[in-house]
Amino acid sequence: MASSPMTSSTRSKRPNLAFRQLRGQRSPGEFAAAVRRAAREIGERVSCDARYVGRVEAGEIRCPNYAYERVFLHMFPGRTLADLGFAPRALVRGRGARERAEPEAQQTPYAGRTHEESDVRRRAFMTGSTATVAAALGPIGLALGDPAEAAARHGRRIGDTEVHAIEEAVRRIRLLDDRHGADGLYRRAAAPLRAAYALLDAGTTVRRSTSDRLHAGAGELAISVGWLAHDSGRFDDARSHYAEALATARVYGDAALEAHAFCNTAFLARDAGRPREAVRAAQAATRAARHLGSHRLSSLIALREAGGWAGLGDRAGCEQALSRAHALFDRGTGDDDPEWMSFFGPAELAGLEAQCWSALGDWGRAAGHARLAASVAAAQTPQFARNIALYTAELADDLARSGRPDEAADAGLRVLALLGEVQSSRIHSMLATTARLLLPHRSATEVGEFLEKHAALPRTG
């Protein structure tokens, strides 16, 4: 009689001794921290912990996903997955995975690009259709089910499968946003969020650790969807999602989630023209983050506060917050840095400082920081196309305001060249402002070229 799938799977689960040997004398927790550090070095996002390391060593994970693959090969250069004790992906996932892997291998290699995202999928995603965005989000919707089905799960205990689907939804949304911006993604991403909160409302989990992951994942998903709304100009929707995340954090006593929610709320308040609220939200985030042990998180929160003070025209308050942000940033990264902060490096630090000087009307100083942000981002994190476009758009605006129209037009043209890959209402709005500022200089050749190309852009929203 043929073996059942369960029997076959059980037989194939063998300890990964090669991987265990590479861990050496480090504890699983220490090794997991090393994996997260390696991921940050190449711009990847993984939530590796001691449990994941244990699953690999026990043979439960026969082949890592593509993100972990890149991190492991970065950690152990010159080795293959087989050298690390893993089975070939085609054997683990079947013929379909093998067929997909062939064109994936032909992708242009750069740090952080996922093999799953072919150029065809990228172009399809950029059309913004529901079907193609669903494909880009992968199997998340299937794993979570629709909200009605999820809400009907009362009485069925929620386990790792559902929680992992929520966590994967957060990672996938952040990855797509970093590369393409929020437009076209927001409305589709709201469905996994509704399903996540329906699961949370079901309230029946296998164990406490699963419950903790469930509420944290739902809260982080609310923030991710809120950010998509924020970046696409839907400020009221963003405010609602951030408030939802904050309520989740307060109900479950999750200080890390609370700090994240307040941090994003401060950013939104600044963009929405409520600088005093931005300051207060940033100060609340500081209190929530006090015992979390992440200097980088505290640095980002200080930058959010600086943005609020700048919006109020308080130069002294802004400079004090900026000084605190730099001092905290210079203390470096740590194992306690949240996974969602992978975007926060030297480029983002310079970009946020540029926004502060711009709000204070110091256009020359703002342009210098924006130029630094754009160049560092292009060199260190080319996979974050949205951020490169954002910093360059900030540079164009600052140059236009400081009376340097030719340089502003050149920067604007560089942003336009990225808009085939990036969709962000925030960036479009910044370019529209730059175009208005440059209209009096339209007789200049480069300015005229920028204005002509900008006018030919399809309207958004």
GROMACS .gro file of C-alpha atoms in nm:
model
  461
    1MET     CA    1   0.000   0.000   0.000
    2ALA     CA    2   0.134   0.345  -0.093
    3SER     CA    3   0.260   0.565   0.186
    4SER     CA    4   0.028   0.844   0.289
    5PRO     CA    5   0.153   1.203   0.247
    6MET     CA    6   0.186   1.231   0.623
    7THR     CA    7   0.404   0.921   0.647
    8SER     CA    8   0.618   1.036   0.359
    9SER     CA    9   0.661   1.378   0.512
   10THR     CA   10   0.749   1.232   0.849
   11ARG     CA   11   1.016   1.009   0.699
   12SER     CA   12   1.174   1.303   0.512
   13LYS     CA   13   1.221   1.511   0.828
   14ARG     CA   14   1.586   1.460   0.923
   15PRO     CA   15   1.796   1.684   1.146
   16ASN     CA   16   2.003   1.939   0.956
   17LEU     CA   17   2.342   1.860   1.106
   18ALA     CA   18   2.533   2.081   0.864
   19PHE     CA   19   2.338   2.388   0.971
   20ARG     CA   20   2.378   2.295   1.336
   21GLN     CA   21   2.754   2.275   1.287
   22LEU     CA   22   2.764   2.622   1.133
   23ARG     CA   23   2.590   2.763   1.439
   24GLY     CA   24   2.885   2.645   1.647
   25GLN     CA   25   2.889   2.749   2.011
   26ARG     CA   26   2.632   3.023   1.969
   27SER     CA   27   2.292   2.973   2.128
   28PRO     CA   28   1.991   2.960   1.893
   29GLY     CA   29   1.898   3.310   2.007
   30GLU     CA   30   2.247   3.446   1.942
   31PHE     CA   31   2.255   3.284   1.599
   32ALA     CA   32   1.911   3.425   1.516
   33ALA     CA   33   2.039   3.773   1.606
   34ALA     CA   34   2.334   3.720   1.369
   35VAL     CA   35   2.089   3.624   1.093
   36ARG     CA   36   1.887   3.942   1.147
   37ARG     CA   37   2.204   4.153   1.138
   38ALA     CA   38   2.312   3.986   0.814
   39ALA     CA   39   1.969   4.055   0.667
   40ARG     CA   40   1.997   4.425   0.746
   41GLU     CA   41   2.336   4.435   0.574
   42ILE     CA   42   2.180   4.339   0.241
   43GLY     CA   43   1.849   4.520   0.284
   44GLU     CA   44   1.644   4.207   0.353
   45ARG     CA   45   1.372   4.152   0.614
   46VAL     CA   46   1.354   3.833   0.812
   47SER     CA   47   1.208   3.775   1.157
   48CYS     CA   48   1.449   3.503   1.256
   49ASP     CA   49   1.428   3.388   1.617
   50ALA     CA   50   1.547   3.091   1.822
   51ARG     CA   51   1.235   2.896   1.725
   52TYR     CA   52   1.310   2.932   1.354
   53VAL     CA   53   1.669   2.817   1.406
   54GLY     CA   54   1.540   2.516   1.597
   55ARG     CA   55   1.298   2.427   1.318
   56VAL     CA   56   1.579   2.439   1.061
   57GLU     CA   57   1.807   2.223   1.272
   58ALA     CA   58   1.526   1.975   1.336
   59GLY     CA   59   1.470   1.940   0.962
   60GLU     CA   60   1.121   2.093   0.968
   61ILE     CA   61   1.236   2.356   0.718
   62ARG     CA   62   1.389   2.157   0.435
   63CYS     CA   63   1.448   2.459   0.213
   64PRO     CA   64   1.433   2.825   0.324
   65ASN     CA   65   1.227   3.087   0.143
   66TYR     CA   66   1.408   3.318  -0.095
   67ALA     CA   67   1.471   3.592   0.161
   68TYR     CA   68   1.635   3.353   0.407
   69GLU     CA   69   1.828   3.192   0.121
   70ARG     CA   70   1.992   3.523   0.032
   71VAL     CA   71   2.073   3.595   0.395
   72PHE     CA   72   2.228   3.253   0.456
   73LEU     CA   73   2.437   3.270   0.138
   74HIS     CA   74   2.551   3.618   0.244
   75MET     CA   75   2.649   3.487   0.588
   76PHE     CA   76   2.838   3.188   0.446
   77PRO     CA   77   2.993   3.304   0.116
   78GLY     CA   78   3.109   3.034  -0.119
   79ARG     CA   79   2.860   2.779   0.013
   80THR     CA   80   2.549   2.650  -0.159
   81LEU     CA   81   2.215   2.563  -0.002
   82ALA     CA   82   2.320   2.199  -0.018
   83ASP     CA   83   2.636   2.285   0.180
   84LEU     CA   84   2.406   2.436   0.444
   85GLY     CA   85   2.211   2.111   0.469
   86PHE     CA   86   1.905   2.214   0.269
   87ALA     CA   87   1.724   2.014   0.003
   88PRO     CA   88   1.679   2.151  -0.353
   89ARG     CA   89   1.376   2.374  -0.378
   90ALA     CA   90   1.239   2.172  -0.672
   91LEU     CA   91   1.230   1.858  -0.458
   92VAL     CA   92   1.059   2.033  -0.170
   93ARG     CA   93   0.800   2.232  -0.367
   94GLY     CA   94   0.756   2.017  -0.676
   95ARG     CA   95   0.772   2.075  -1.048
   96GLY     CA   96   0.582   2.403  -1.040
   97ALA     CA   97   0.846   2.563  -0.822
   98ARG     CA   98   1.119   2.429  -1.048
   99GLU     CA   99   0.954   2.578  -1.356
  100ARG     CA  100   0.915   2.913  -1.181
  101ALA     CA  101   1.275   2.907  -1.064
  102GLU     CA  102   1.418   2.896  -1.417
  103PRO     CA  103   1.307   3.245  -1.529
  104GLU     CA  104   1.358   3.377  -1.176
  105ALA     CA  105   1.727   3.292  -1.198
  106GLN     CA  106   1.755   3.527  -1.494
  107GLN     CA  107   1.657   3.832  -1.289
  108THR     CA  108   1.903   4.118  -1.264
  109PRO     CA  109   2.080   4.045  -0.934
  110TYR     CA  110   2.095   4.319  -0.675
  111ALA     CA  111   2.074   4.317  -0.301
  112GLY     CA  112   1.725   4.259  -0.173
  113ARG     CA  113   1.542   4.170  -0.498
  114THR     CA  114   1.314   3.871  -0.454
  115HIS     CA  115   1.334   3.600  -0.717
  116GLU     CA  116   0.955   3.567  -0.717
  117GLU     CA  117   0.910   3.918  -0.854
  118SER     CA  118   0.978   3.884  -1.229
  119ASP     CA  119   0.973   4.186  -1.457
  120VAL     CA  120   0.644   4.061  -1.601
  121ARG     CA  121   0.487   4.057  -1.255
  122ARG     CA  122   0.627   4.398  -1.177
  123ARG     CA  123   0.473   4.549  -1.491
  124ALA     CA  124   0.146   4.371  -1.421
  125PHE     CA  125   0.145   4.497  -1.063
  126MET     CA  126   0.198   4.851  -1.178
  127THR     CA  127  -0.127   4.841  -1.376
  128GLY     CA  128  -0.300   4.840  -1.038
  129SER     CA  129  -0.562   4.579  -1.130
  130THR     CA  130  -0.711   4.376  -0.847
  131ALA     CA  131  -0.608   4.045  -1.001
  132THR     CA  132  -0.243   4.133  -1.048
  133VAL     CA  133  -0.205   4.297  -0.709
  134ALA     CA  134  -0.353   3.981  -0.560
  135ALA     CA  135  -0.089   3.781  -0.742
  136ALA     CA  136   0.183   4.008  -0.606
  137LEU     CA  137   0.056   3.953  -0.254
  138GLY     CA  138   0.091   3.580  -0.311
  139PRO     CA  139  -0.104   3.321  -0.111
  140ILE     CA  140  -0.184   3.554   0.178
  141GLY     CA  141  -0.553   3.583   0.097
  142LEU     CA  142  -0.590   3.208   0.064
  143ALA     CA  143  -0.419   3.147   0.395
  144LEU     CA  144  -0.630   3.397   0.583
  145GLY     CA  145  -0.960   3.339   0.404
  146ASP     CA  146  -1.214   3.615   0.361
  147PRO     CA  147  -1.327   3.805   0.669
  148ALA     CA  148  -1.661   3.628   0.692
  149GLU     CA  149  -1.495   3.289   0.689
  150ALA     CA  150  -1.236   3.402   0.942
  151ALA     CA  151  -1.504   3.540   1.173
  152ALA     CA  152  -1.683   3.206   1.157
  153ARG     CA  153  -1.384   3.029   1.307
  154HIS     CA  154  -1.511   3.063   1.662
  155GLY     CA  155  -1.459   2.725   1.817
  156ARG     CA  156  -1.166   2.639   1.591
  157ARG     CA  157  -0.832   2.699   1.755
  158ILE     CA  158  -0.607   2.940   1.566
  159GLY     CA  159  -0.251   2.817   1.522
  160ASP     CA  160   0.081   2.894   1.358
  161THR     CA  161  -0.054   2.867   1.003
  162GLU     CA  162  -0.291   3.162   1.039
  163VAL     CA  163  -0.044   3.370   1.239
  164HIS     CA  164   0.235   3.305   0.989
  165ALA     CA  165   0.004   3.419   0.709
  166ILE     CA  166  -0.053   3.751   0.887
  167GLU     CA  167   0.319   3.800   0.947
  168GLU     CA  168   0.393   3.716   0.584
  169ALA     CA  169   0.128   3.966   0.469
  170VAL     CA  170   0.309   4.239   0.662
  171ARG     CA  171   0.644   4.150   0.505
  172ARG     CA  172   0.502   4.124   0.154
  173ILE     CA  173   0.323   4.459   0.179
  174ARG     CA  174   0.635   4.634   0.308
  175LEU     CA  175   0.848   4.479   0.036
  176LEU     CA  176   0.613   4.587  -0.243
  177ASP     CA  177   0.575   4.934  -0.092
  178ASP     CA  178   0.953   4.986  -0.069
  179ARG     CA  179   0.988   4.903  -0.434
  180HIS     CA  180   0.677   5.052  -0.589
  181GLY     CA  181   0.500   5.286  -0.348
  182ALA     CA  182   0.149   5.261  -0.212
  183ASP     CA  183  -0.078   5.347  -0.504
  184GLY     CA  184  -0.253   5.040  -0.643
  185LEU     CA  185  -0.171   4.837  -0.333
  186TYR     CA  186  -0.375   4.999  -0.056
  187ARG     CA  187  -0.724   4.875  -0.136
  188ARG     CA  188  -0.610   4.520  -0.200
  189ALA     CA  189  -0.405   4.512   0.122
  190ALA     CA  190  -0.710   4.604   0.329
  191ALA     CA  191  -0.861   4.256   0.280
  192PRO     CA  192  -0.588   4.067   0.472
  193LEU     CA  193  -0.624   4.329   0.747
  194ARG     CA  194  -0.997   4.264   0.787
  195ALA     CA  195  -0.930   3.892   0.796
  196ALA     CA  196  -0.656   3.936   1.058
  197TYR     CA  197  -0.887   4.125   1.293
  198ALA     CA  198  -1.161   3.869   1.239
  199LEU     CA  199  -0.915   3.604   1.357
  200LEU     CA  200  -0.824   3.824   1.652
  201ASP     CA  201  -1.191   3.858   1.741
  202ALA     CA  202  -1.230   3.479   1.729
  203GLY     CA  203  -0.999   3.479   2.029
  204THR     CA  204  -0.926   3.106   2.039
  205THR     CA  205  -0.556   3.026   2.003
  206VAL     CA  206  -0.351   2.718   2.072
  207ARG     CA  207  -0.117   2.881   2.323
  208ARG     CA  208  -0.017   3.215   2.473
  209SER     CA  209   0.282   3.263   2.241
  210THR     CA  210   0.052   3.221   1.941
  211SER     CA  211  -0.189   3.475   2.087
  212ASP     CA  212   0.093   3.725   2.136
  213ARG     CA  213   0.209   3.681   1.777
  214LEU     CA  214  -0.149   3.709   1.652
  215HIS     CA  215  -0.223   4.043   1.814
  216ALA     CA  216   0.121   4.183   1.730
  217GLY     CA  217   0.084   4.069   1.370
  218ALA     CA  218  -0.264   4.219   1.338
  219GLY     CA  219  -0.140   4.548   1.483
  220GLU     CA  220   0.163   4.561   1.253
  221LEU     CA  221  -0.062   4.482   0.958
  222ALA     CA  222  -0.289   4.772   1.056
  223ILE     CA  223   0.014   5.002   1.058
  224SER     CA  224   0.134   4.871   0.721
  225VAL     CA  225  -0.206   4.926   0.562
  226GLY     CA  226  -0.226   5.265   0.735
  227TRP     CA  227   0.107   5.359   0.579
  228LEU     CA  228  -0.022   5.262   0.233
  229ALA     CA  229  -0.316   5.496   0.291
  230HIS     CA  230  -0.081   5.764   0.423
  231ASP     CA  231   0.156   5.747   0.125
  232SER     CA  232  -0.132   5.751  -0.123
  233GLY     CA  233  -0.282   6.065   0.031
  234ARG     CA  234  -0.574   5.901   0.216
  235PHE     CA  235  -0.499   6.070   0.547
  236ASP     CA  236  -0.831   5.995   0.716
  237ASP     CA  237  -0.800   5.625   0.635
  238ALA     CA  238  -0.441   5.625   0.759
  239ARG     CA  239  -0.542   5.790   1.086
  240SER     CA  240  -0.809   5.524   1.138
  241HIS     CA  241  -0.569   5.235   1.076
  242TYR     CA  242  -0.303   5.381   1.305
  243ALA     CA  243  -0.564   5.428   1.577
  244GLU     CA  244  -0.669   5.067   1.532
  245ALA     CA  245  -0.310   4.954   1.581
  246LEU     CA  246  -0.274   5.176   1.886
  247ALA     CA  247  -0.590   5.034   2.041
  248THR     CA  248  -0.459   4.682   1.982
  249ALA     CA  249  -0.131   4.774   2.148
  250ARG     CA  250  -0.305   4.924   2.450
  251VAL     CA  251  -0.545   4.631   2.495
  252TYR     CA  252  -0.265   4.375   2.487
  253GLY     CA  253   0.002   4.582   2.663
  254ASP     CA  254   0.242   4.569   2.367
  255ALA     CA  255   0.490   4.857   2.410
  256ALA     CA  256   0.671   4.788   2.082
  257LEU     CA  257   0.348   4.806   1.883
  258GLU     CA  258   0.242   5.118   2.073
  259ALA     CA  259   0.572   5.292   1.994
  260HIS     CA  260   0.538   5.203   1.626
  261ALA     CA  261   0.177   5.326   1.609
  262PHE     CA  262   0.261   5.659   1.778
  263CYS     CA  263   0.570   5.700   1.557
  264ASN     CA  264   0.360   5.669   1.241
  265THR     CA  265   0.086   5.887   1.387
  266ALA     CA  266   0.343   6.162   1.443
  267PHE     CA  267   0.456   6.135   1.080
  268LEU     CA  268   0.098   6.150   0.956
  269ALA     CA  269   0.014   6.449   1.175
  270ARG     CA  270   0.311   6.640   1.033
  271ASP     CA  271   0.210   6.561   0.674
  272ALA     CA  272  -0.152   6.654   0.747
  273GLY     CA  273  -0.053   6.998   0.876
  274ARG     CA  274  -0.099   6.925   1.249
  275PRO     CA  275   0.255   6.985   1.379
  276ARG     CA  276   0.163   7.017   1.746
  277GLU     CA  277  -0.008   6.678   1.734
  278ALA     CA  278   0.307   6.543   1.564
  279VAL     CA  279   0.520   6.658   1.856
  280ARG     CA  280   0.284   6.509   2.115
  281ALA     CA  281   0.255   6.177   1.930
  282ALA     CA  282   0.634   6.155   1.897
  283GLN     CA  283   0.676   6.224   2.268
  284ALA     CA  284   0.423   5.949   2.344
  285ALA     CA  285   0.623   5.715   2.119
  286THR     CA  286   0.937   5.803   2.314
  287ARG     CA  287   0.768   5.705   2.640
  288ALA     CA  288   0.645   5.376   2.491
  289ALA     CA  289   0.992   5.294   2.353
  290ARG     CA  290   1.179   5.381   2.672
  291HIS     CA  291   1.241   5.022   2.779
  292LEU     CA  292   1.261   4.856   2.437
  293GLY     CA  293   1.639   4.890   2.409
  294SER     CA  294   1.654   5.010   2.047
  295HIS     CA  295   1.862   5.323   1.989
  296ARG     CA  296   1.764   5.330   1.622
  297LEU     CA  297   1.394   5.331   1.710
  298SER     CA  298   1.450   5.617   1.955
  299SER     CA  299   1.646   5.803   1.687
  300LEU     CA  300   1.361   5.774   1.436
  301ILE     CA  301   1.110   5.892   1.695
  302ALA     CA  302   1.331   6.193   1.771
  303LEU     CA  303   1.327   6.275   1.399
  304ARG     CA  304   0.946   6.259   1.402
  305GLU     CA  305   0.948   6.506   1.690
  306ALA     CA  306   1.194   6.729   1.503
  307GLY     CA  307   0.955   6.735   1.208
  308GLY     CA  308   0.676   6.854   1.436
  309TRP     CA  309   0.886   7.133   1.585
  310ALA     CA  310   0.991   7.240   1.234
  311GLY     CA  311   0.626   7.256   1.131
  312LEU     CA  312   0.562   7.485   1.428
  313GLY     CA  313   0.852   7.708   1.319
  314ASP     CA  314   1.040   7.627   1.641
  315ARG     CA  315   1.400   7.610   1.517
  316ALA     CA  316   1.548   7.556   1.863
  317GLY     CA  317   1.313   7.267   1.942
  318CYS     CA  318   1.386   7.115   1.601
  319GLU     CA  319   1.763   7.142   1.642
  320GLN     CA  320   1.750   6.984   1.988
  321ALA     CA  321   1.547   6.688   1.856
  322LEU     CA  322   1.780   6.652   1.556
  323SER     CA  323   2.083   6.649   1.783
  324ARG     CA  324   1.923   6.376   1.994
  325ALA     CA  325   1.837   6.178   1.680
  326HIS     CA  326   2.195   6.188   1.554
  327ALA     CA  327   2.341   6.091   1.892
  328LEU     CA  328   2.108   5.791   1.917
  329PHE     CA  329   2.169   5.691   1.555
  330ASP     CA  330   2.545   5.696   1.608
  331ARG     CA  331   2.512   5.430   1.878
  332GLY     CA  332   2.448   5.186   1.594
  333THR     CA  333   2.213   4.899   1.532
  334GLY     CA  334   2.122   4.635   1.788
  335ASP     CA  335   1.944   4.306   1.827
  336ASP     CA  336   1.643   4.487   1.974
  337ASP     CA  337   1.581   4.695   1.662
  338PRO     CA  338   1.231   4.618   1.523
  339GLU     CA  339   1.211   4.429   1.196
  340TRP     CA  340   1.002   4.703   1.036
  341MET     CA  341   1.289   4.952   1.069
  342SER     CA  342   1.503   4.801   0.792
  343PHE     CA  343   1.439   5.118   0.585
  344PHE     CA  344   1.599   5.342   0.850
  345GLY     CA  345   1.962   5.398   0.762
  346PRO     CA  346   2.187   5.694   0.679
  347ALA     CA  347   1.977   5.784   0.374
  348GLU     CA  348   1.651   5.807   0.568
  349LEU     CA  349   1.823   6.003   0.845
  350ALA     CA  350   1.943   6.259   0.590
  351GLY     CA  351   1.606   6.260   0.411
  352LEU     CA  352   1.407   6.332   0.726
  353GLU     CA  353   1.650   6.604   0.829
  354ALA     CA  354   1.610   6.760   0.483
  355GLN     CA  355   1.235   6.776   0.542
  356CYS     CA  356   1.293   6.958   0.872
  357TRP     CA  357   1.513   7.228   0.716
  358SER     CA  358   1.267   7.262   0.430
  359ALA     CA  359   0.981   7.322   0.674
  360LEU     CA  360   1.195   7.589   0.843
  361GLY     CA  361   1.259   7.759   0.507
  362ASP     CA  362   1.632   7.684   0.500
  363TRP     CA  363   1.623   7.561   0.139
  364GLY     CA  364   1.997   7.542   0.079
  365ARG     CA  365   2.057   7.331   0.385
  366ALA     CA  366   1.757   7.115   0.300
  367ALA     CA  367   1.889   7.056  -0.052
  368GLY     CA  368   2.226   6.943   0.082
  369HIS     CA  369   2.067   6.679   0.304
  370ALA     CA  370   1.824   6.568   0.032
  371ARG     CA  371   2.112   6.526  -0.214
  372LEU     CA  372   2.300   6.317   0.041
  373ALA     CA  373   1.991   6.104   0.106
  374ALA     CA  374   1.936   6.031  -0.262
  375SER     CA  375   2.300   5.942  -0.334
  376VAL     CA  376   2.337   5.719  -0.028
  377ALA     CA  377   2.010   5.540  -0.102
  378ALA     CA  378   2.109   5.474  -0.464
  379ALA     CA  379   2.444   5.333  -0.352
  380GLN     CA  380   2.338   5.131  -0.047
  381THR     CA  381   1.974   5.032  -0.095
  382PRO     CA  382   1.894   5.037  -0.469
  383GLN     CA  383   1.601   4.803  -0.404
  384PHE     CA  384   1.418   5.083  -0.219
  385ALA     CA  385   1.315   5.257  -0.542
  386ARG     CA  386   1.032   5.446  -0.374
  387ASN     CA  387   1.270   5.607  -0.123
  388ILE     CA  388   1.521   5.705  -0.394
  389ALA     CA  389   1.240   5.875  -0.586
  390LEU     CA  390   1.116   6.044  -0.267
  391TYR     CA  391   1.456   6.186  -0.168
  392THR     CA  392   1.519   6.308  -0.523
  393ALA     CA  393   1.176   6.472  -0.537
  394GLU     CA  394   1.256   6.647  -0.209
  395LEU     CA  395   1.585   6.763  -0.362
  396ALA     CA  396   1.407   6.899  -0.671
  397ASP     CA  397   1.164   7.096  -0.455
  398ASP     CA  398   1.437   7.240  -0.232
  399LEU     CA  399   1.651   7.341  -0.533
  400ALA     CA  400   1.355   7.509  -0.699
  401ARG     CA  401   1.279   7.708  -0.383
  402SER     CA  402   1.642   7.807  -0.339
  403GLY     CA  403   1.658   7.964  -0.687
  404ARG     CA  404   1.844   7.689  -0.875
  405PRO     CA  405   1.595   7.598  -1.150
  406ASP     CA  406   1.829   7.406  -1.380
  407GLU     CA  407   1.945   7.177  -1.099
  408ALA     CA  408   1.586   7.136  -0.982
  409ALA     CA  409   1.475   7.033  -1.331
  410ASP     CA  410   1.759   6.781  -1.355
  411ALA     CA  411   1.652   6.624  -1.025
  412GLY     CA  412   1.290   6.629  -1.137
  413LEU     CA  413   1.379   6.444  -1.456
  414ARG     CA  414   1.552   6.174  -1.250
  415VAL     CA  415   1.233   6.127  -1.049
  416LEU     CA  416   1.024   6.105  -1.366
  417ALA     CA  417   1.254   5.827  -1.488
  418LEU     CA  418   1.165   5.626  -1.177
  419LEU     CA  419   0.789   5.667  -1.204
  420GLY     CA  420   0.756   5.365  -1.431
  421GLU     CA  421   0.857   5.161  -1.127
  422VAL     CA  422   0.716   5.369  -0.842
  423GLN     CA  423   0.358   5.475  -0.770
  424SER     CA  424   0.320   5.720  -0.483
  425SER     CA  425   0.071   6.005  -0.463
  426ARG     CA  426   0.306   6.179  -0.220
  427ILE     CA  427   0.584   6.188  -0.481
  428HIS     CA  428   0.343   6.300  -0.754
  429SER     CA  429   0.226   6.584  -0.528
  430MET     CA  430   0.584   6.695  -0.462
  431LEU     CA  431   0.662   6.695  -0.835
  432ALA     CA  432   0.350   6.900  -0.907
  433THR     CA  433   0.469   7.162  -0.658
  434THR     CA  434   0.815   7.167  -0.819
  435ALA     CA  435   0.657   7.210  -1.162
  436ARG     CA  436   0.459   7.514  -1.042
  437LEU     CA  437   0.774   7.666  -0.893
  438LEU     CA  438   0.964   7.617  -1.219
  439LEU     CA  439   0.698   7.762  -1.452
  440PRO     CA  440   0.858   8.111  -1.456
  441HIS     CA  441   1.181   7.947  -1.585
  442ARG     CA  442   1.022   7.735  -1.859
  443SER     CA  443   1.230   7.901  -2.132
  444ALA     CA  444   1.541   7.723  -2.001
  445THR     CA  445   1.601   7.405  -2.201
  446GLU     CA  446   1.617   7.157  -1.913
  447VAL     CA  447   1.331   7.319  -1.724
  448GLY     CA  448   1.117   7.309  -2.038
  449GLU     CA  449   1.196   6.940  -2.085
  450PHE     CA  450   1.096   6.862  -1.726
  451LEU     CA  451   0.772   7.060  -1.752
  452GLU     CA  452   0.681   6.893  -2.079
  453LYS     CA  453   0.741   6.542  -1.945
  454HIS     CA  454   0.565   6.620  -1.620
  455ALA     CA  455   0.260   6.751  -1.806
  456ALA     CA  456   0.246   6.425  -2.003
  457LEU     CA  457   0.219   6.214  -1.686
  458PRO     CA  458  -0.111   6.026  -1.646
  459ARG     CA  459  -0.323   6.179  -1.373
  460THR     CA  460  -0.329   5.990  -1.042
  461GLY     CA  461  -0.608   5.940  -0.788
   0.00000   0.00000   0.00000
